[in-house]
Short mmCIF file of C-alpha atoms in Angstrom, two decimals:
data_model
loop_
_atom_site.label_atom_id
_atom_site.label_comp_id
_atom_site.label_asym_id
_atom_site.label_seq_id
_atom_site.Cartn_x
_atom_site.Cartn_y
_atom_site.Cartn_z
CA MET A 1 -133.82 35.32 87.86
CA ASN A 2 -136.47 33.19 89.30
CA THR A 3 -139.29 35.33 87.11
CA LEU A 4 -136.82 35.29 84.11
CA ILE A 5 -136.26 31.24 84.23
CA ILE A 6 -140.28 30.78 84.89
CA VAL A 7 -141.09 33.38 81.56
CA SER A 8 -138.49 32.10 79.56
CA ALA A 9 -139.60 28.21 80.77
CA SER A 10 -143.31 29.61 80.11
CA ILE A 11 -142.22 30.52 76.11
CA ILE A 12 -140.90 27.10 75.82
CA VAL A 13 -143.85 25.26 76.73
CA ASP A 14 -146.32 27.22 74.12
CA LEU A 15 -143.69 26.75 71.47
CA PHE A 16 -143.64 23.11 72.20
CA VAL A 17 -147.01 22.31 73.73
CA GLY A 18 -149.41 25.34 72.77
CA ASP A 19 -152.95 25.27 74.44
CA PRO A 20 -154.22 21.19 74.18
CA LYS A 21 -158.20 21.24 74.09
CA ALA A 22 -158.07 18.85 77.11
CA ILE A 23 -157.01 21.23 79.81
CA PRO A 24 -159.17 24.29 80.84
CA HIS A 25 -157.88 27.40 79.54
CA PRO A 26 -158.02 30.70 81.15
CA VAL A 27 -159.45 32.28 78.07
CA VAL A 28 -162.04 30.59 77.73
CA GLY A 29 -163.28 31.13 81.26
CA PHE A 30 -162.80 35.12 80.85
CA GLY A 31 -165.33 34.84 77.83
CA LYS A 32 -167.81 33.30 79.19
CA ALA A 33 -167.57 35.38 82.57
CA ILE A 34 -167.73 38.38 79.94
CA ALA A 35 -170.46 36.71 78.58
CA TRP A 36 -172.84 36.14 81.62
CA PHE A 37 -171.82 39.98 82.48
CA GLU A 38 -173.41 41.58 79.47
CA ARG A 39 -176.23 39.45 79.64
CA LEU A 40 -177.13 40.46 83.31
CA PHE A 41 -176.25 44.10 83.09
CA ARG A 42 -175.73 45.02 79.65
CA LYS A 43 -179.13 46.40 78.27
CA GLU A 44 -180.05 48.52 74.71
CA SER A 45 -182.04 50.65 76.47
CA VAL A 46 -179.82 52.72 78.63
CA SER A 47 -178.24 55.98 77.74
CA PRO A 48 -174.60 55.86 76.85
CA PRO A 49 -173.45 57.36 80.29
CA LEU A 50 -175.02 54.58 81.97
CA GLN A 51 -173.36 51.68 79.65
CA LYS A 52 -170.17 53.38 79.86
CA MET A 53 -169.98 53.16 83.48
CA LEU A 54 -171.51 49.22 82.98
CA GLY A 55 -168.27 48.39 80.74
CA VAL A 56 -166.04 50.46 83.48
CA SER A 57 -167.55 47.70 85.79
CA LEU A 58 -166.91 44.48 83.24
CA VAL A 59 -163.56 45.43 83.25
CA ILE A 60 -163.00 45.55 86.98
CA PHE A 61 -165.42 42.86 87.77
CA LEU A 62 -162.85 40.24 85.32
CA LEU A 63 -160.43 42.07 87.06
CA LEU A 64 -160.46 40.97 90.67
CA LEU A 65 -162.14 37.39 89.14
CA ALA A 66 -158.79 36.85 87.35
CA LEU A 67 -156.87 38.02 90.31
CA GLY A 68 -158.68 36.08 92.66
CA LEU A 69 -158.74 33.27 91.08
CA THR A 70 -154.73 33.14 90.01
CA PHE A 71 -154.55 33.86 93.62
CA VAL A 72 -156.61 30.66 94.84
CA THR A 73 -154.83 28.55 92.48
CA LEU A 74 -151.13 29.32 93.01
CA TRP A 75 -152.24 29.38 97.24
CA LEU A 76 -153.39 26.18 96.53
CA ALA A 77 -150.17 25.27 94.42
CA SER A 78 -147.86 25.88 97.03
CA HIS A 79 -149.48 23.78 99.84
CA VAL A 80 -148.99 20.64 97.16
CA HIS A 81 -145.31 21.11 96.95
CA PRO A 82 -143.30 23.93 96.98
CA LEU A 83 -142.07 22.79 93.69
CA ALA A 84 -145.83 22.96 92.32
CA GLU A 85 -146.52 26.76 92.65
CA SER A 86 -143.85 27.18 89.68
CA VAL A 87 -144.57 24.51 87.71
CA VAL A 88 -148.28 26.34 87.92
CA SER A 89 -146.68 29.37 87.26
CA VAL A 90 -144.94 28.08 84.25
CA TRP A 91 -148.21 27.15 82.73
CA LEU A 92 -150.61 29.75 83.36
CA ILE A 93 -148.17 32.03 81.99
CA SER A 94 -147.55 29.85 79.02
CA THR A 95 -151.81 29.59 78.53
CA THR A 96 -151.31 34.06 78.09
CA ILE A 97 -149.27 33.48 75.43
CA ALA A 98 -149.85 32.01 71.90
CA ALA A 99 -147.56 31.67 69.30
CA LYS A 100 -148.10 28.03 68.65
CA GLY A 101 -152.13 28.65 68.24
CA LEU A 102 -151.34 31.53 66.16
CA LYS A 103 -149.10 29.68 63.73
CA GLU A 104 -151.12 26.64 63.39
CA ALA A 105 -154.71 28.88 62.97
CA ALA A 106 -152.31 31.05 59.90
CA MET A 107 -151.46 27.68 58.53
CA GLN A 108 -155.08 26.22 58.14
CA VAL A 109 -155.70 28.85 56.05
CA TYR A 110 -152.45 28.37 53.69
CA GLY A 111 -153.20 24.66 53.84
CA ALA A 112 -157.11 24.98 52.29
CA LEU A 113 -155.32 27.91 49.99
CA ALA A 114 -153.00 25.56 49.24
CA SER A 115 -154.87 23.12 48.43
CA GLY A 116 -157.10 25.00 46.08
CA ASP A 117 -160.18 25.02 48.92
CA LEU A 118 -161.00 28.65 48.50
CA GLU A 119 -164.09 28.03 50.88
CA GLU A 120 -162.38 26.70 53.12
CA ALA A 121 -159.81 29.26 53.26
CA ARG A 122 -162.14 31.34 53.70
CA LEU A 123 -164.23 29.58 56.40
CA ARG A 124 -160.81 28.97 58.33
CA VAL A 125 -159.43 32.46 58.04
CA GLY A 126 -162.83 33.65 59.41
CA TYR A 127 -162.09 31.81 62.64
CA ILE A 128 -159.36 34.50 63.11
CA VAL A 129 -160.37 37.88 61.90
CA GLY A 130 -163.32 39.98 62.41
CA ARG A 131 -163.70 40.92 59.09
CA ASP A 132 -166.27 39.67 56.37
CA THR A 133 -164.87 36.54 54.54
CA ASP A 134 -167.17 34.79 53.00
CA SER A 135 -166.84 36.65 49.45
CA LEU A 136 -162.98 37.43 49.29
CA SER A 137 -160.69 36.46 47.04
CA GLU A 138 -157.30 34.05 47.62
CA GLN A 139 -155.28 37.29 47.76
CA GLU A 140 -157.84 38.90 50.00
CA VAL A 141 -157.49 35.54 52.37
CA SER A 142 -153.87 35.82 52.03
CA ARG A 143 -154.00 39.27 53.02
CA ALA A 144 -156.17 38.38 55.85
CA ALA A 145 -153.71 36.24 57.70
CA VAL A 146 -150.91 37.93 57.59
CA GLU A 147 -152.46 40.86 58.70
CA THR A 148 -153.86 39.16 61.88
CA VAL A 149 -150.77 37.16 62.01
CA ALA A 150 -148.57 40.90 62.12
CA GLU A 151 -151.16 42.24 64.70
CA ASN A 152 -151.32 39.19 66.97
CA ILE A 153 -147.25 39.14 67.40
CA VAL A 154 -147.85 41.75 70.52
CA ASP A 155 -151.08 40.53 71.77
CA ALA A 156 -150.19 37.23 71.62
CA VAL A 157 -146.60 37.52 72.31
CA VAL A 158 -144.97 40.50 73.18
CA SER A 159 -147.47 41.71 75.50
CA PRO A 160 -147.76 38.92 77.87
CA ILE A 161 -144.01 38.07 78.06
CA PHE A 162 -143.73 41.76 78.49
CA TYR A 163 -146.39 41.97 81.83
CA ALA A 164 -145.08 38.58 83.27
CA LEU A 165 -142.12 40.28 83.36
CA VAL A 166 -143.19 43.21 85.22
CA GLY A 167 -145.67 41.40 87.06
CA GLY A 168 -145.45 37.83 87.21
CA VAL A 169 -148.17 35.39 86.72
CA TYR A 170 -150.71 38.26 87.83
CA GLY A 171 -149.17 40.95 85.34
CA ALA A 172 -149.81 37.76 82.51
CA ILE A 173 -153.16 37.06 83.44
CA LEU A 174 -153.81 40.32 83.97
CA TYR A 175 -152.86 41.49 80.63
CA ARG A 176 -154.85 38.26 79.15
CA ALA A 177 -158.15 39.33 80.61
CA VAL A 178 -157.75 42.90 79.32
CA ASN A 179 -157.20 41.65 75.94
CA THR A 180 -159.76 39.02 76.16
CA LEU A 181 -162.48 41.95 77.15
CA ASP A 182 -161.00 43.85 74.10
CA SER A 183 -161.65 40.98 71.83
CA MET A 184 -165.20 40.20 72.91
CA VAL A 185 -166.62 44.28 73.47
CA GLY A 186 -164.05 46.79 72.29
CA TYR A 187 -165.56 47.60 68.89
CA LYS A 188 -167.00 50.84 67.48
CA ASN A 189 -170.22 49.67 66.61
CA GLU A 190 -173.40 51.11 67.54
CA LYS A 191 -173.74 47.27 70.05
CA TYR A 192 -170.47 48.38 71.72
CA ARG A 193 -169.58 51.86 71.53
CA TYR A 194 -169.90 53.19 74.85
CA PHE A 195 -170.50 49.45 76.80
CA GLY A 196 -167.05 48.68 75.44
CA TRP A 197 -165.03 52.05 75.24
CA ALA A 198 -163.65 51.33 78.73
CA SER A 199 -161.89 47.59 77.39
CA ALA A 200 -160.29 49.13 74.30
CA ARG A 201 -158.99 51.95 76.30
CA LEU A 202 -157.03 50.33 78.80
CA ASP A 203 -156.22 47.20 76.04
CA ASP A 204 -154.69 50.14 73.45
CA VAL A 205 -152.86 52.13 77.14
CA LEU A 206 -151.54 48.04 77.80
CA ASN A 207 -150.33 47.54 74.35
CA PHE A 208 -148.67 51.08 73.93
CA VAL A 209 -145.15 49.86 74.82
CA PRO A 210 -145.09 46.48 74.02
CA ALA A 211 -146.47 47.44 70.45
CA ARG A 212 -143.19 49.89 70.49
CA ILE A 213 -140.98 46.98 71.67
CA CYS A 214 -142.14 44.50 68.82
CA GLY A 215 -141.57 46.74 66.39
CA PHE A 216 -137.79 46.98 67.19
CA LEU A 217 -137.81 43.31 67.62
CA LEU A 218 -139.45 42.79 64.31
CA TRP A 219 -136.96 44.97 63.01
CA LEU A 220 -134.07 43.11 64.23
CA VAL A 221 -135.45 40.45 63.05
CA ALA A 222 -135.42 41.22 59.64
CA LEU A 223 -131.76 42.68 59.82
CA ALA A 224 -130.79 39.16 60.80
CA SER A 225 -132.48 37.86 57.26
CA ARG A 226 -131.50 37.67 54.14
CA THR A 227 -135.02 37.35 52.83
CA LEU A 228 -136.47 40.52 54.42
CA SER A 229 -135.94 43.99 54.43
CA ALA A 230 -134.93 45.52 57.39
CA ASN A 231 -134.77 48.70 55.79
CA GLY A 232 -138.32 48.49 54.47
CA ALA A 233 -139.82 47.06 57.45
CA TRP A 234 -138.02 50.47 59.08
CA LYS A 235 -139.36 52.76 56.56
CA ALA A 236 -143.14 51.42 56.88
CA MET A 237 -143.04 52.01 60.61
CA ARG A 238 -142.05 55.39 60.54
CA ARG A 239 -144.49 56.46 57.61
CA ASP A 240 -147.38 54.28 57.94
CA ALA A 241 -148.19 52.88 61.54
CA SER A 242 -149.50 56.14 62.72
CA LYS A 243 -152.19 55.81 59.91
CA HIS A 244 -153.97 52.40 61.44
CA PRO A 245 -157.26 53.08 63.55
CA SER A 246 -155.37 51.42 66.60
CA PRO A 247 -152.33 53.45 68.50
CA ASN A 248 -150.68 50.11 68.26
CA SER A 249 -151.39 47.59 65.29
CA GLY A 250 -150.05 49.69 62.66
CA ILE A 251 -146.35 48.82 64.03
CA PRO A 252 -146.49 45.34 63.43
CA GLU A 253 -148.43 45.09 60.49
CA ALA A 254 -146.19 47.92 58.98
CA ALA A 255 -143.17 46.46 59.68
CA ILE A 256 -144.14 43.07 58.09
CA ALA A 257 -145.37 44.73 55.14
CA GLY A 258 -142.17 46.84 54.53
CA ALA A 259 -139.96 43.19 55.76
CA LEU A 260 -141.87 41.73 53.19
CA GLY A 261 -141.95 44.38 50.45
CA ILE A 262 -145.50 43.73 49.99
CA GLN A 263 -148.74 46.31 50.85
CA LEU A 264 -151.38 45.65 53.99
CA GLY A 265 -155.00 47.57 54.63
CA GLY A 266 -157.22 48.24 52.06
CA GLU A 267 -160.56 47.48 51.87
CA ASN A 268 -162.74 45.05 53.94
CA ARG A 269 -166.51 44.64 55.17
CA TYR A 270 -167.81 43.74 58.73
CA GLY A 271 -171.30 43.29 58.91
CA GLY A 272 -171.65 44.22 55.19
CA ILE A 273 -170.57 47.72 55.80
CA VAL A 274 -167.42 48.55 53.82
CA SER A 275 -164.50 50.37 55.61
CA VAL A 276 -161.37 51.25 54.26
CA ARG A 277 -158.03 50.86 56.26
CA ALA A 278 -155.07 52.84 56.00
CA ARG A 279 -152.17 50.60 53.65
CA MET A 280 -148.87 49.66 55.42
CA GLY A 281 -146.10 49.28 53.46
CA GLU A 282 -145.24 49.76 49.44
CA ALA A 283 -146.58 47.01 46.70
CA HIS A 284 -143.14 45.79 45.61
CA ARG A 285 -145.32 42.40 44.41
CA ASN A 286 -148.77 40.99 44.85
CA ILE A 287 -149.83 39.39 48.04
CA VAL A 288 -149.62 35.63 47.38
CA ILE A 289 -150.41 32.92 49.52
CA GLU A 290 -146.36 31.64 50.74
CA ASP A 291 -146.37 35.27 52.16
CA ILE A 292 -148.58 33.35 55.20
CA PRO A 293 -146.09 30.95 56.25
CA ARG A 294 -143.32 33.78 55.75
CA THR A 295 -145.33 36.08 57.92
CA THR A 296 -145.56 32.59 60.39
CA ARG A 297 -141.76 32.17 60.69
CA ILE A 298 -141.71 36.24 61.20
CA LEU A 299 -143.26 35.01 64.62
CA TYR A 300 -141.66 32.46 65.45
CA LYS A 301 -138.33 33.88 64.98
CA THR A 302 -139.46 36.91 67.27
CA VAL A 303 -139.72 34.27 69.83
CA VAL A 304 -136.93 32.78 69.38
CA PHE A 305 -135.19 35.80 69.49
CA VAL A 306 -136.58 37.26 72.07
CA LEU A 307 -136.26 33.45 74.40
CA GLY A 308 -132.48 33.74 72.93
CA ILE A 309 -132.20 36.97 74.65
CA PHE A 310 -133.60 35.78 78.21
CA LEU A 311 -131.39 32.51 78.24
CA LEU A 312 -128.23 34.72 77.51
CA LEU A 313 -128.98 37.08 80.22
CA LEU A 314 -129.70 33.78 82.85
CA ASN A 315 -126.33 32.59 81.70
CA LEU A 316 -124.72 36.01 82.24
CA MET A 317 -126.42 35.58 86.13
CA TRP A 318 -125.30 32.54 86.85
CA TRP A 319 -121.74 32.80 85.72
CA ARG A 320 -122.13 36.47 88.44
CA SER A 321 -123.36 34.28 91.00
CA LEU A 322 -120.54 31.43 90.54
#
């Protein structure tokens, strides 16, 4: 019951507070630690097997660092006041959830498009996607924003909440550490193919169950909405999710595409190299800029749905304890 209270409080903190820039964020620290390790140990000249070993060492290094710093932080808080440990736990878990930040980043792209500033929209979407954005059309910018919000419903919401329930603060922080590793070195290009192998594979493993929970949640959200197609979401997930190069990202992307009646995927460019992603959903209509706020509303409805389940469970537990 205590874990459920702390996780519920963390969700609420993220929804209303997000990640204030004035307060140090664990992900920023993870990023600096990864960059330090890479500068010190990764060399272009070493053999692929040795690069893989260094990549495994990076994972172990970051997880031990995250575990140790979390333990020390909670230990210090517990010696200040018993309530302080709970408050710090809520805050730490909230930093692993990024619903508010994800929505704000996507809506900045939408705001630029709505004002007719395509160059600014390309710049803004470039902050949240890995593809080349300098020549994207309005429709392609909209697609990029929708795809990254859809994919990150798993990474930024469902997975951290899932691991917070399973392992408390430590579970959420360790998940976020792995996810940060994947976002920084988990690429399948020449630079990181071997060095980032362990990070990418571990991220895939950790997201496997949450991604499927997310797909079910998105279907429920669509089912409860008059403007979304639950049938379309379910059909797209069953038909298209497995076509995605990621074993997990295709599920939320297909669900969003089917729910909105649009088609995601297609041609992207990474460092000038064309990559054709499998198409998710059916193009019942063209993607428009309004699909960005529609997707962020699905994101928030999913978070509120999860929070509602938790609050209902807490209420039932409270009544049973009387």
